[in-house]
Coordinates of C-alpha atoms and ligand atoms in Angstrom, one line a residue:
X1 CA -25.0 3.4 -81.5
X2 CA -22.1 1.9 -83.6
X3 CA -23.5 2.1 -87.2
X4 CA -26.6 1.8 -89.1
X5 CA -27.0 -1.8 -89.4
X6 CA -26.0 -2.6 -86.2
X7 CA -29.1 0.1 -84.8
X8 CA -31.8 -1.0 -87.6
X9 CA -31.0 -4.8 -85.8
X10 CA -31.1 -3.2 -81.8
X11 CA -34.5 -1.1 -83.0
X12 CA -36.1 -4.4 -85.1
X13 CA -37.1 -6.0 -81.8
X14 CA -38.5 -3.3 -80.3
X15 CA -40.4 -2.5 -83.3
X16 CA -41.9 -6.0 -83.9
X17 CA -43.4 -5.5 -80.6
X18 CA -44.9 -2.3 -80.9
X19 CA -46.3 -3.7 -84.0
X20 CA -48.1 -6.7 -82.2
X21 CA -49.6 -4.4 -79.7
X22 CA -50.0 -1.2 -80.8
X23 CA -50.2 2.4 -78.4
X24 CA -53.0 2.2 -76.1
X25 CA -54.2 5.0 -73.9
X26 CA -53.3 4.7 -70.3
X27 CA -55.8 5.7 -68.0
X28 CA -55.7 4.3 -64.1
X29 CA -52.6 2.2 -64.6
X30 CA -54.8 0.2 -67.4
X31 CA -54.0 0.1 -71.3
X32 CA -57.8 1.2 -72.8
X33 CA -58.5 1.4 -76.3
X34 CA -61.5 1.9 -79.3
X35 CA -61.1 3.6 -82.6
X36 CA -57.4 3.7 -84.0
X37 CA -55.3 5.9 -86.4
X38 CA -52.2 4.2 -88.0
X39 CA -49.0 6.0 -87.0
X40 CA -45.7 5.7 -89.9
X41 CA -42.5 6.4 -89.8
X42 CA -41.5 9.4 -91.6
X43 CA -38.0 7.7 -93.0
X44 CA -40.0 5.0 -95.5
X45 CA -43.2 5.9 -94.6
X46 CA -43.4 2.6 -93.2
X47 CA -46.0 1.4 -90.9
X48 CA -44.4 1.9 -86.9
X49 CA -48.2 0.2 -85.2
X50 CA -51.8 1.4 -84.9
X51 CA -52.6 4.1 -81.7
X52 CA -55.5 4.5 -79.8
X53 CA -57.4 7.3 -81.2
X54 CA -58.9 9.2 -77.8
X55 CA -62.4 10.7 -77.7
X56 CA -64.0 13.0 -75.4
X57 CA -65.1 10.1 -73.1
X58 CA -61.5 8.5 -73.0
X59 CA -60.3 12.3 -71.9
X60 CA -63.7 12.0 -69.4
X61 CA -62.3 8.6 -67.9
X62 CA -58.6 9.9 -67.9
X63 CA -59.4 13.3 -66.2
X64 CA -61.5 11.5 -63.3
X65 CA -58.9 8.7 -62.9
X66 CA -56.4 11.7 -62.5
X67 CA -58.7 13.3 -60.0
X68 CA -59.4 10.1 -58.3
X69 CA -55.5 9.5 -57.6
X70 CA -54.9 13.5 -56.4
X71 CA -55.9 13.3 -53.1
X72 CA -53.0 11.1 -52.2
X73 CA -50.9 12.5 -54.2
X74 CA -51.4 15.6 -53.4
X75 CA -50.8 14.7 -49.5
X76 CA -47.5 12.2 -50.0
X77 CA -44.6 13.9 -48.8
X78 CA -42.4 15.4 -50.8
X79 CA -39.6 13.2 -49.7
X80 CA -41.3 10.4 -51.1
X81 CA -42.5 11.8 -54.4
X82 CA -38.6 12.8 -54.6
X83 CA -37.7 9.3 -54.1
X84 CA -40.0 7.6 -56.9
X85 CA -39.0 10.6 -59.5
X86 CA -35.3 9.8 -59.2
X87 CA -36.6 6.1 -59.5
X88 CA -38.2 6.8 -62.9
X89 CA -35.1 9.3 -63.7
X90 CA -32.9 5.9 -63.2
X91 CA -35.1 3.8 -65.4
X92 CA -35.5 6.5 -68.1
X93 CA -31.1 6.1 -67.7
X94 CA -31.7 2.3 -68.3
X95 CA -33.6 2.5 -71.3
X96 CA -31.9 4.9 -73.1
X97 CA -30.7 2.9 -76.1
X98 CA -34.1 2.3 -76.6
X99 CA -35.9 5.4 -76.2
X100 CA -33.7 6.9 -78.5
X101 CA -34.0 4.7 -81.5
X102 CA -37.5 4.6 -81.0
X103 CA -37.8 8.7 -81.0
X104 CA -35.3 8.5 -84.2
X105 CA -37.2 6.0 -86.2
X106 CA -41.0 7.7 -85.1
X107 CA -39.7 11.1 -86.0
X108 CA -36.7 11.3 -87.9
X109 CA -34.7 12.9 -85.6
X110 CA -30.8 12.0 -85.9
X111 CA -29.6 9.7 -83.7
X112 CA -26.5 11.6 -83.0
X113 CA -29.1 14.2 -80.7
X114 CA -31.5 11.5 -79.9
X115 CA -28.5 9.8 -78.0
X116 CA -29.0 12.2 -75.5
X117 CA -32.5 12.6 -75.3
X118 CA -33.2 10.2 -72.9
X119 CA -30.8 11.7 -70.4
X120 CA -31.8 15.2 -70.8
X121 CA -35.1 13.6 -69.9
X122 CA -33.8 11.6 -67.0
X123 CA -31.9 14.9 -66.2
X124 CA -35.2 17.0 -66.1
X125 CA -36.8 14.5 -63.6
X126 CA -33.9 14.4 -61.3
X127 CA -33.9 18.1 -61.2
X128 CA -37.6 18.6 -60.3
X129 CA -37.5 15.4 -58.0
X130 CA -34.8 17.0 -55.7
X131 CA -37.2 20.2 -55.9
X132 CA -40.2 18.2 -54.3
X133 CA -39.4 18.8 -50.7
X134 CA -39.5 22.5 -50.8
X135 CA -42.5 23.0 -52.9
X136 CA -45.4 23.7 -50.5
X137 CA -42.2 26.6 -48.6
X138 CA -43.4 29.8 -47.9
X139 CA -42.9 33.3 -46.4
X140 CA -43.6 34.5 -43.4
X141 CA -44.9 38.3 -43.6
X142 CA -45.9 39.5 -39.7
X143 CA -48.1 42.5 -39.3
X144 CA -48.7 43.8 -35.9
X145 CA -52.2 42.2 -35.3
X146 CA -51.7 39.1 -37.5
X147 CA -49.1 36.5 -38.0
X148 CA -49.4 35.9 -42.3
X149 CA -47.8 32.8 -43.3
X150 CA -48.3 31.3 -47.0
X151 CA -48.0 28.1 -48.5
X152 CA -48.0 26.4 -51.9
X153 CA -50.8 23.7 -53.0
X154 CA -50.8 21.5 -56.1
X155 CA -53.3 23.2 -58.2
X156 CA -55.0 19.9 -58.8
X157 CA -55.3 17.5 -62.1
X158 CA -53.3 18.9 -64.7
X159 CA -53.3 18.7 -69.0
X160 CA -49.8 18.7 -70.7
X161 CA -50.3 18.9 -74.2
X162 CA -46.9 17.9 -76.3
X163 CA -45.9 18.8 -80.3
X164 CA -44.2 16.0 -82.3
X165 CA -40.4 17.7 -82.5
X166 CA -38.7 16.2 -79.4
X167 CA -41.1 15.1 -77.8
X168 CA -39.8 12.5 -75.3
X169 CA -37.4 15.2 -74.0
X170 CA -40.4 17.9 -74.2
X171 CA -43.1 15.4 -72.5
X172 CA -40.1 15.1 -69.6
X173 CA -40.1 18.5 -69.6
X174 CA -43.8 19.4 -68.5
X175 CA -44.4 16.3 -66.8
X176 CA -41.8 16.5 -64.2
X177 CA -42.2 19.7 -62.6
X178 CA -46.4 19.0 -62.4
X179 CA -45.6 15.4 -60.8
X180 CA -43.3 16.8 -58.2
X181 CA -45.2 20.1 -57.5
X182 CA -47.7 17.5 -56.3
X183 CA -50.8 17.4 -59.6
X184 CA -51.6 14.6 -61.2
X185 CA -51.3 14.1 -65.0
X186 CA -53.1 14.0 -68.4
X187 CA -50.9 13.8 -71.3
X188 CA -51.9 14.6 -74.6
X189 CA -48.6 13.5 -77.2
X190 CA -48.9 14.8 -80.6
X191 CA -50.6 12.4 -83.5
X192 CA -47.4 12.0 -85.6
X193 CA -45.0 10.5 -82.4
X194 CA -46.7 8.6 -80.3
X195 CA -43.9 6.1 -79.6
X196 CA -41.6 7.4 -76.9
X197 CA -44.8 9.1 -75.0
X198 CA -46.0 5.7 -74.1
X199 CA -42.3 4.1 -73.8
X200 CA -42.5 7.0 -70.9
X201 CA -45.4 6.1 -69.2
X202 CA -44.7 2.8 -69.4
X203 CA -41.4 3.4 -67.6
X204 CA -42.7 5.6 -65.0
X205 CA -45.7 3.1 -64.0
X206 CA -43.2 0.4 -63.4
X207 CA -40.7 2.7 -61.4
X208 CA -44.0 2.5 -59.1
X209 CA -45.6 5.8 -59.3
X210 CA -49.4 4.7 -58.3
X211 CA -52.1 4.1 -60.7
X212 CA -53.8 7.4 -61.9
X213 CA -51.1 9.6 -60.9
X214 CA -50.1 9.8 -64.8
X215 CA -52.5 9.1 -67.7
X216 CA -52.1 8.9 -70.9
X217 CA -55.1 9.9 -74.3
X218 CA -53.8 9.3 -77.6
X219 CA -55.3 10.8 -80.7
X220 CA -55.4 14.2 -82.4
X221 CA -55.4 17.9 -81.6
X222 CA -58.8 18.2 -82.4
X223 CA -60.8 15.7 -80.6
X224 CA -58.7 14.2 -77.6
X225 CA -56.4 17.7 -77.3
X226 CA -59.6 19.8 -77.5
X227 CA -62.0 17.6 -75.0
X228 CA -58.7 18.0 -72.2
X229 CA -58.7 21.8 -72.8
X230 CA -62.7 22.1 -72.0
X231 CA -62.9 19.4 -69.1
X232 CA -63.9 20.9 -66.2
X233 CA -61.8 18.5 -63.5
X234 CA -59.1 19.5 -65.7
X235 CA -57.6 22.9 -63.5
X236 CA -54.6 24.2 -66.1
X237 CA -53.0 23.5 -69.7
X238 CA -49.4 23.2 -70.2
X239 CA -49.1 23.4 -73.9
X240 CA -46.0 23.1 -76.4
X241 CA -47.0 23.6 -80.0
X242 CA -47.7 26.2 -82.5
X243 CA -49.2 29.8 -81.6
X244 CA -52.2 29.6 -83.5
X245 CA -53.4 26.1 -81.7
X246 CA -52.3 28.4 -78.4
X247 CA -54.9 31.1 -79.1
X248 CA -57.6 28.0 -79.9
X249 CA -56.6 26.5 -76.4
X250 CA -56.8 29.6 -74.6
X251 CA -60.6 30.1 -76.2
X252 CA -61.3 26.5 -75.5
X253 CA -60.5 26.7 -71.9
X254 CA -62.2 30.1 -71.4
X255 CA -65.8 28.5 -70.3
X256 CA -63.7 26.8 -67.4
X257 CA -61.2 29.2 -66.9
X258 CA -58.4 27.5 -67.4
X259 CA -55.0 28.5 -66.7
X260 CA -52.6 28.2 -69.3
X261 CA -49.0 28.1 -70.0
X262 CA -47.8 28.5 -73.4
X263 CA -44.8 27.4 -75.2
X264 CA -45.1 28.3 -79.1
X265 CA -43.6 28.7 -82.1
X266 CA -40.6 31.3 -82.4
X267 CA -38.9 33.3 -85.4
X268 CA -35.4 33.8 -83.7
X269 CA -33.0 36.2 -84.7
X270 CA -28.7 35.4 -84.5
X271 CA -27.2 38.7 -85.0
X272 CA -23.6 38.9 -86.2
X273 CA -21.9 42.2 -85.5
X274 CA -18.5 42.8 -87.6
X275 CA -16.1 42.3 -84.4
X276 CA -17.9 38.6 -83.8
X277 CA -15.5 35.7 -83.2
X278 CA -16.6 35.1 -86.7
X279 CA -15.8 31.2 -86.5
X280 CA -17.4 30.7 -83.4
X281 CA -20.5 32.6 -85.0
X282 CA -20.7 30.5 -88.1
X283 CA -20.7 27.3 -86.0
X284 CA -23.1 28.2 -83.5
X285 CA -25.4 30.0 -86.2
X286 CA -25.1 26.4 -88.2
X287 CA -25.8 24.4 -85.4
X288 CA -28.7 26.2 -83.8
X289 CA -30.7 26.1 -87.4
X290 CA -29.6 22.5 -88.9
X291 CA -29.2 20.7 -85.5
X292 CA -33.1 18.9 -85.0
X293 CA -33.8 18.7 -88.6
X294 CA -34.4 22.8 -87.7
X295 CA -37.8 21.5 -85.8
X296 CA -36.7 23.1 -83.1
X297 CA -38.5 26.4 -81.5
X298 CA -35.2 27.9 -80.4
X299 CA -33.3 27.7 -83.7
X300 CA -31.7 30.6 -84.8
X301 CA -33.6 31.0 -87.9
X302 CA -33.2 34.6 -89.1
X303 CA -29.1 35.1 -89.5
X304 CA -28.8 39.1 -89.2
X305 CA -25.3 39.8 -90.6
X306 CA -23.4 43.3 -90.8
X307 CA -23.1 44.3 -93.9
X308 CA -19.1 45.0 -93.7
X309 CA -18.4 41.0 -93.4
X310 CA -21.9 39.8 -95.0
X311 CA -20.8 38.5 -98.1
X312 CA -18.0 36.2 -97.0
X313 CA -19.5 34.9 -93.5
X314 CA -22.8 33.9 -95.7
X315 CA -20.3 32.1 -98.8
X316 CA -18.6 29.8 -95.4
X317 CA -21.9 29.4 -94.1
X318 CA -23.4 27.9 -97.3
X319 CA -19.8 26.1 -98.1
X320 CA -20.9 24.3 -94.5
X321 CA -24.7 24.3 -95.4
X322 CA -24.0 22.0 -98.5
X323 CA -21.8 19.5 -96.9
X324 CA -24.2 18.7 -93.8
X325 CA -25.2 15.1 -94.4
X326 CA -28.9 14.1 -95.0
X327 CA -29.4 10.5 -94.5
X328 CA -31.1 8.0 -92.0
X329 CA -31.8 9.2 -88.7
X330 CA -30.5 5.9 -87.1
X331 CA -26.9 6.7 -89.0
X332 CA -24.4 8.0 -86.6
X333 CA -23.1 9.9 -89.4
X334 CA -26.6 11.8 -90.1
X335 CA -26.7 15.3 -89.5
X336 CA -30.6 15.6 -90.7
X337 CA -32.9 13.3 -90.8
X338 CA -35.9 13.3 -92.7
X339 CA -39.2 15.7 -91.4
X340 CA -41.9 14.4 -89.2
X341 CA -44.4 14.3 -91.7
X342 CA -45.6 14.3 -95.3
X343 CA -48.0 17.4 -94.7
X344 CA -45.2 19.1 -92.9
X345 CA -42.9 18.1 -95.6
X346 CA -44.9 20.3 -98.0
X347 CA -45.0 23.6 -95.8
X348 CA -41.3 23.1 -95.7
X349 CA -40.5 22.5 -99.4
X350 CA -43.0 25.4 -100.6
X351 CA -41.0 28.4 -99.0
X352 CA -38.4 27.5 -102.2
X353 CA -40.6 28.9 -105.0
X354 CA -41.8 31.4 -101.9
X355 CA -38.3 32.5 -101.8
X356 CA -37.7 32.5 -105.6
X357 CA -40.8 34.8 -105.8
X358 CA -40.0 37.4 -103.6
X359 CA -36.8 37.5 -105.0
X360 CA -34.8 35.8 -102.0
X361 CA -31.2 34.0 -103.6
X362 CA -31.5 30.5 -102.9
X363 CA -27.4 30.1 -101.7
X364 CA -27.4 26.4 -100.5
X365 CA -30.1 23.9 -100.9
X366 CA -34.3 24.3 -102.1
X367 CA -33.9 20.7 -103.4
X368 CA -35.1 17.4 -101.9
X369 CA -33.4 14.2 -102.3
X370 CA -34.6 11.6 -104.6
X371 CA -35.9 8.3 -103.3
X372 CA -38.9 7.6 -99.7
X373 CA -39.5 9.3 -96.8
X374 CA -39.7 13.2 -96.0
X375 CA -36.7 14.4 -96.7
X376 CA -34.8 17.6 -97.7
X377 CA -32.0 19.4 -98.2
X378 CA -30.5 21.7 -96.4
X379 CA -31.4 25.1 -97.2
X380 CA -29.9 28.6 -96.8
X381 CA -32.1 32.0 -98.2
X382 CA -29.6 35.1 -98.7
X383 CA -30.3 38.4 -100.2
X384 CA -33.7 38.3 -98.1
X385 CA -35.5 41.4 -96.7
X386 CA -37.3 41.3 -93.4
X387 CA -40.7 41.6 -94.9
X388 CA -40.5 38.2 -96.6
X389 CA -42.6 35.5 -95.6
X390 CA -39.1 33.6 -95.7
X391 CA -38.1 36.2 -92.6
X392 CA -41.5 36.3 -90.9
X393 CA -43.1 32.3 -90.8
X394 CA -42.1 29.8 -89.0
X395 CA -41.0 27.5 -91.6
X396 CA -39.5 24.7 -88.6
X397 CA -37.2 23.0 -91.0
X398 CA -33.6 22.8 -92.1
X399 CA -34.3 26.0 -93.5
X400 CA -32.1 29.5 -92.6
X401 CA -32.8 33.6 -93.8
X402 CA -30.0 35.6 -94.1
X403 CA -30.5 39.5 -94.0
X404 CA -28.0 42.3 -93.6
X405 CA -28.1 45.2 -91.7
X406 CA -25.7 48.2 -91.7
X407 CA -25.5 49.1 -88.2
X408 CA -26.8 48.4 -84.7
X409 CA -30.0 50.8 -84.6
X410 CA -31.2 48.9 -87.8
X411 CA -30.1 45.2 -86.4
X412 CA -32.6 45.7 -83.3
X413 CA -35.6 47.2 -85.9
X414 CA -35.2 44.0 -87.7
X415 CA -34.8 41.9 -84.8
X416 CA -37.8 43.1 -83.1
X417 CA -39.8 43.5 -86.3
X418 CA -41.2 39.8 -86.0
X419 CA -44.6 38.4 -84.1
X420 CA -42.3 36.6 -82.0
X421 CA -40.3 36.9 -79.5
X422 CA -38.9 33.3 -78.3
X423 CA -34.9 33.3 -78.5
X424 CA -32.0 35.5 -79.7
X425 CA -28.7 35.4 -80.2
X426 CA -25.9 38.1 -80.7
X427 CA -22.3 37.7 -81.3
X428 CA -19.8 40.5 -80.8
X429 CA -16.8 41.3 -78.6
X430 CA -18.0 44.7 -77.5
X431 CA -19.2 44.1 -74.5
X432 CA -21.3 47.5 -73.8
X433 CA -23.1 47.2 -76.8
X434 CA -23.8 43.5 -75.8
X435 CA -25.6 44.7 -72.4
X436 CA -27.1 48.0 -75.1
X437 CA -28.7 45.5 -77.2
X438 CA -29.6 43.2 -75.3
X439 CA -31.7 45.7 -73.3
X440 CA -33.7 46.5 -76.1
X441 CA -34.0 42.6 -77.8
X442 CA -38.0 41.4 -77.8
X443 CA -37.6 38.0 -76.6
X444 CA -37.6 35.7 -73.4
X445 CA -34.0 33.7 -73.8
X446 CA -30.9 35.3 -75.3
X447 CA -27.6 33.7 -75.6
X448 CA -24.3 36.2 -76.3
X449 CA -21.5 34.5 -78.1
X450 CA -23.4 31.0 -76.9
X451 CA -25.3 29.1 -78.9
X452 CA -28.8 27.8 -76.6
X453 CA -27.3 26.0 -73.7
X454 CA -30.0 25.1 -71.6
X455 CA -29.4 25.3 -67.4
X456 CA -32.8 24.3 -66.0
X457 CA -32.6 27.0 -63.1
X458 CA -33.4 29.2 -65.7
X459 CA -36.6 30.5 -66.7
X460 CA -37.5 29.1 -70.5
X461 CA -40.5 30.9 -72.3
X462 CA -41.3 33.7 -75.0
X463 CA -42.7 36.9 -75.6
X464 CA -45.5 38.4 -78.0
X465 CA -46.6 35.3 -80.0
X466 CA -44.1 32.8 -78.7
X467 CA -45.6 32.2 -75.2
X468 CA -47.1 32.8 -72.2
X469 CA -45.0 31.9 -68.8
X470 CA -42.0 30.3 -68.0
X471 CA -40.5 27.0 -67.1
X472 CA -37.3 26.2 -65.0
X473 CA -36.3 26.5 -61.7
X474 CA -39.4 27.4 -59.8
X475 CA -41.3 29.1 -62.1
X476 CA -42.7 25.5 -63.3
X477 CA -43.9 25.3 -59.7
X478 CA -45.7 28.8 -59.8
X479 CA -47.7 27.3 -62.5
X480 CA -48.8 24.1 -61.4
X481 CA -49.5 25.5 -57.6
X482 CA -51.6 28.0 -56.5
X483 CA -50.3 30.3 -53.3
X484 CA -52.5 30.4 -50.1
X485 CA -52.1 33.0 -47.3
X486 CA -53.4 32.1 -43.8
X487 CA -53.4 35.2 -41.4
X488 CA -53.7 34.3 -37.5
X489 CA -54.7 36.8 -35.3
X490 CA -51.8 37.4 -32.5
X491 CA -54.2 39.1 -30.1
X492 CA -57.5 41.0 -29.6
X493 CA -57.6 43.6 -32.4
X494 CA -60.1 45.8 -32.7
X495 CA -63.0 44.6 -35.5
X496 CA -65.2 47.3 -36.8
X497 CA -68.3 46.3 -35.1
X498 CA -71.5 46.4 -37.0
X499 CA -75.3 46.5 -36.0
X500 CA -73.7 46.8 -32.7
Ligands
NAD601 P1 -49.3 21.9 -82.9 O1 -49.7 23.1 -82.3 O2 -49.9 21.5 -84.3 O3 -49.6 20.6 -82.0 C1 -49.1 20.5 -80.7 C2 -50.1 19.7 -79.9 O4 -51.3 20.3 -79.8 C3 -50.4 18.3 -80.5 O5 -50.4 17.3 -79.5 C4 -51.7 18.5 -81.1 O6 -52.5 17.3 -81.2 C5 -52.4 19.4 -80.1 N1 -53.5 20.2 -80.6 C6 -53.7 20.6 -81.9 N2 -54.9 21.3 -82.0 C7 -55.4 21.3 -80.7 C8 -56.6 21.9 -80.1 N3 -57.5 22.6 -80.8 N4 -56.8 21.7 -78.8 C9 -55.9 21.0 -78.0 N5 -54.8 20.5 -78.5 C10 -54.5 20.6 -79.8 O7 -47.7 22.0 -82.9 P2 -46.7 20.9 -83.7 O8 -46.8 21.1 -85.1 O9 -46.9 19.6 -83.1 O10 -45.3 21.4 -83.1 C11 -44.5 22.4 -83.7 C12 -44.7 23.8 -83.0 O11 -44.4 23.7 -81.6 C13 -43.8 24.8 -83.6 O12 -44.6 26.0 -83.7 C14 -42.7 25.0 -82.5 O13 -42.1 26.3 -82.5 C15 -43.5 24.8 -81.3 N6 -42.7 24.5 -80.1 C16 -42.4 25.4 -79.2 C17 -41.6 25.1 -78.1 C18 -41.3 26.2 -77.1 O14 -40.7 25.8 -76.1 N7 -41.6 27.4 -77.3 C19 -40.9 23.9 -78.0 C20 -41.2 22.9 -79.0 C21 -42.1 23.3 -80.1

């Protein structure tokens, strides 16, 4: 990952044969495919290959090949489902190189992050995989007339439905955890990044996990995504994507009640008290909102600054904003790439007259660069209030709001003031207010004086409109497994005797 020529040659092959056969679905360990949609790359716009475009009945013969291959599953030890997980962990290792310039190229994510995708991928399996054996533990409760034991149980044939920022990391993410609780798996990838979800598949079929166990429908939200939510031999929905397509899920699951766990969009507040480590502040605050192209749910996209030290922490920040490089993703040197698609592109780029209208200062950025492909500039929005749309939307780009705040009292009310509730992050020294704040903070993660650093025994998830659930450690397994309690009687206790 030396330079940009040398990774446009090392991507070229791997292209031309994506190109020559396309994305199929993979249902059953077999490539099946119909109708197609043509995927592009959002750097040129260039043509990547055409991808199977799922119906209902390729989401019918998916969900019954994944209940066909349960059973066994199901009933393979955990030892050896921990054995063929850290087998596909090692292959995900081996194709790294690969996997990453394919995610750059299909979604314009930097290289620089993408480097590591395909280990914190290969990391995620390994973690789950060494989970495996302990899954179906229990508790043993003893009353006096019954011995109560309980056990876990794969909950059955599982959806995993996966957005387009991330996604080979994201796909590892859900996938794992349902594949060494024991389900079998039909994944739904997003439309706009099909690439490194079938790279994935590909990788675990030929690691040798059986035919079946994993399947894979192509297409869009709205027909393939949809006909997964609503099959009945389907038994829960792991979703990553926006709220509102969470609230459609959760309707379109109702007639089968489905379970569902959400991960959704987020509005994330880094609050900067005046006794921060002001340097350490500015680059975490930087990095969690222009890391990702800002497609990223965690990112720190609503900078709350004290007053007292606002007007020279948000002149560094934009001094730093305007010299973050925009170029091709597959440049070592790029810091943002271009966004994932032309559609998206236009949400981004309209909160810049938004901003101008509601009388936001635009301090760094609300410009695109000239030339192809779905780019913009790095953009910082001071002089905000917190009833903007530029402080309440997710915009999910390379886009930051700064608003101040005069004391602590008014930096939770604007914190909390949000539909979301995903991450936060606060920076100060005091320590009790730290553990004050923090008490009262609206929101499922928060990092003090740390930037997001992810340690998968944690749980992961939201509040309010950012989610329902949480990932990490064993709470992936308490989704994907349902508890059973078996009681035996330990002697003749008396039962109420009826028509006696
Ligand atoms: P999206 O909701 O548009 O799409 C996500 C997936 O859902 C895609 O595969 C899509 O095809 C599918 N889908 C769309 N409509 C559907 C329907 N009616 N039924 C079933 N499936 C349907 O989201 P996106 O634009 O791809 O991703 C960006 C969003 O994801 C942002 O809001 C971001 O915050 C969120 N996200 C959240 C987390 C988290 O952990 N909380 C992580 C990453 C991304």
């Amino acid at each position: 990952m030396t330079d940009l020529a040398s990774n446009t040659a090392k991507l070229a092959p791997h292209l031309a044969a994506l190109r020559e056969t396309g994305i199929a679905h993979r249902i059953g360990g077999q490539d099946v495919t119909g109708a197609t949609f043509t995927n592009h790359s959002p750097v040129d716009d260039s043509v990547i290959c055409e991808v199977a475009r799922g119906t209902a009945s390729d989401i019918d013969a998916a969900a019954q090949a994944a209940k066909d291959a349960f059973p066994a599953w199901r009933d393979m030890s955990g030892t050896a489902r921990k054995k063929l997980l850290h087998a596909v962990a090692d292959a995900i290792e081996a194709n790294a190189e690969k996997i990453a310039l394919c995610e750059a190229w299909d979604t314009g994510q930097p290289i620089r992050f993408m480097a590591k995708a395909a280990l914190r991928g290969a990391e995620n399996f390994r973690f789950f995989a060494d989970r495996a054996p302990a899954a179906r533990d229990g508790q043993h409760l003893p009353s006096p007339t019954l011995m109560n034991v309980t056990t876990r149980v794969p909950i059955g044939p599982v959806g995993v439905i996966t957005p387009w920022n991330t996604p080979f990391m994201l796909s590892t993410w859900k996938i794992a955890p349902a594949l060494a609780a024991g389900c079998t798996v039909v994944h739904k990838p997003a439309e706009f990044s099909p690439v490194t979800a079938r790279l994935l598949i590909e990788i675990a079929e030929e690691a040798g996990l059986p035919p079946g166990v994993w399947n894979m429908v192509n297409g869009f939200g709205e027909e393939a995504g949809k006909a997964l939510t609503e099959h009945p031999a389907i038994k829960a929905i792991a979703f990553v994507g926006e709220s509102k397509t969470g609230s459609m899920i959760q309707a379109q699951g109702a007639p089968t009640l489905k379970r569902v766990h959400f991960e959704l969009g987020g509005k994330n507040p880094v609050v900067v008290f005046d006794d921060a480590d002001l340097p350490r502040a500015l680059d975490a605050a930087i990095f969690m909102l222009y890391s990702l192209n800002g497609e990223r749910c965690t990112s720190s996209s609503r900078l709350l600054v004290q007053e007292s030290i606002a007007e020279q922490f948000e002149a560094e920040l934009a001094t730093r904003v305007s010299n973050i490089r925009v170029g091709n993703p597959l440049d070592p040197q790029t810091e943002i790439g271009p966004l994932i698609h032309e559609t998206h592109w236009k949400k981004v780029t309209s909160y810049f007259d938004k901003a101008k209208s509601e009388g936001a200062t635009i301090s760094a950025g609300g410009t695109c660069p000239d030339g192809p492909g779905h780019f913009v500039n790095p953009t910082f929005f001071t002089a905000a209030s917190n009833q903007m749309a530029i402080a309440q939307e997710e915009i999910f780009g390379p886009v930051l709001t700064a608003i101040r705040f005069k004391d602590e009292d008014e930096a939770l009310q604007i914190a909390n003031d949000i539909p979301y509730g995903l991450t936060a992050y606060v920076w100060t020294q005091d320590i009790t207010r730290a553990m004050r704040f923090t008490g009262g903070l609206e929101a499922g993660m928060i990092w003090v004086n740390s930037e997001n650093v992810r340690h998968l025994p944690t749980p992961f998830g939201g509040v309010k409109a950012s989610g329902i659930g949480r990932d990490g450690g064993d709470w992936s397994f308490e989704f994907y497994m349902e508890q059973k309690h078996i009681g035996f009687a330990t002697g003749t206790h008396k039962i109420p005797r009826l028509g006696a």
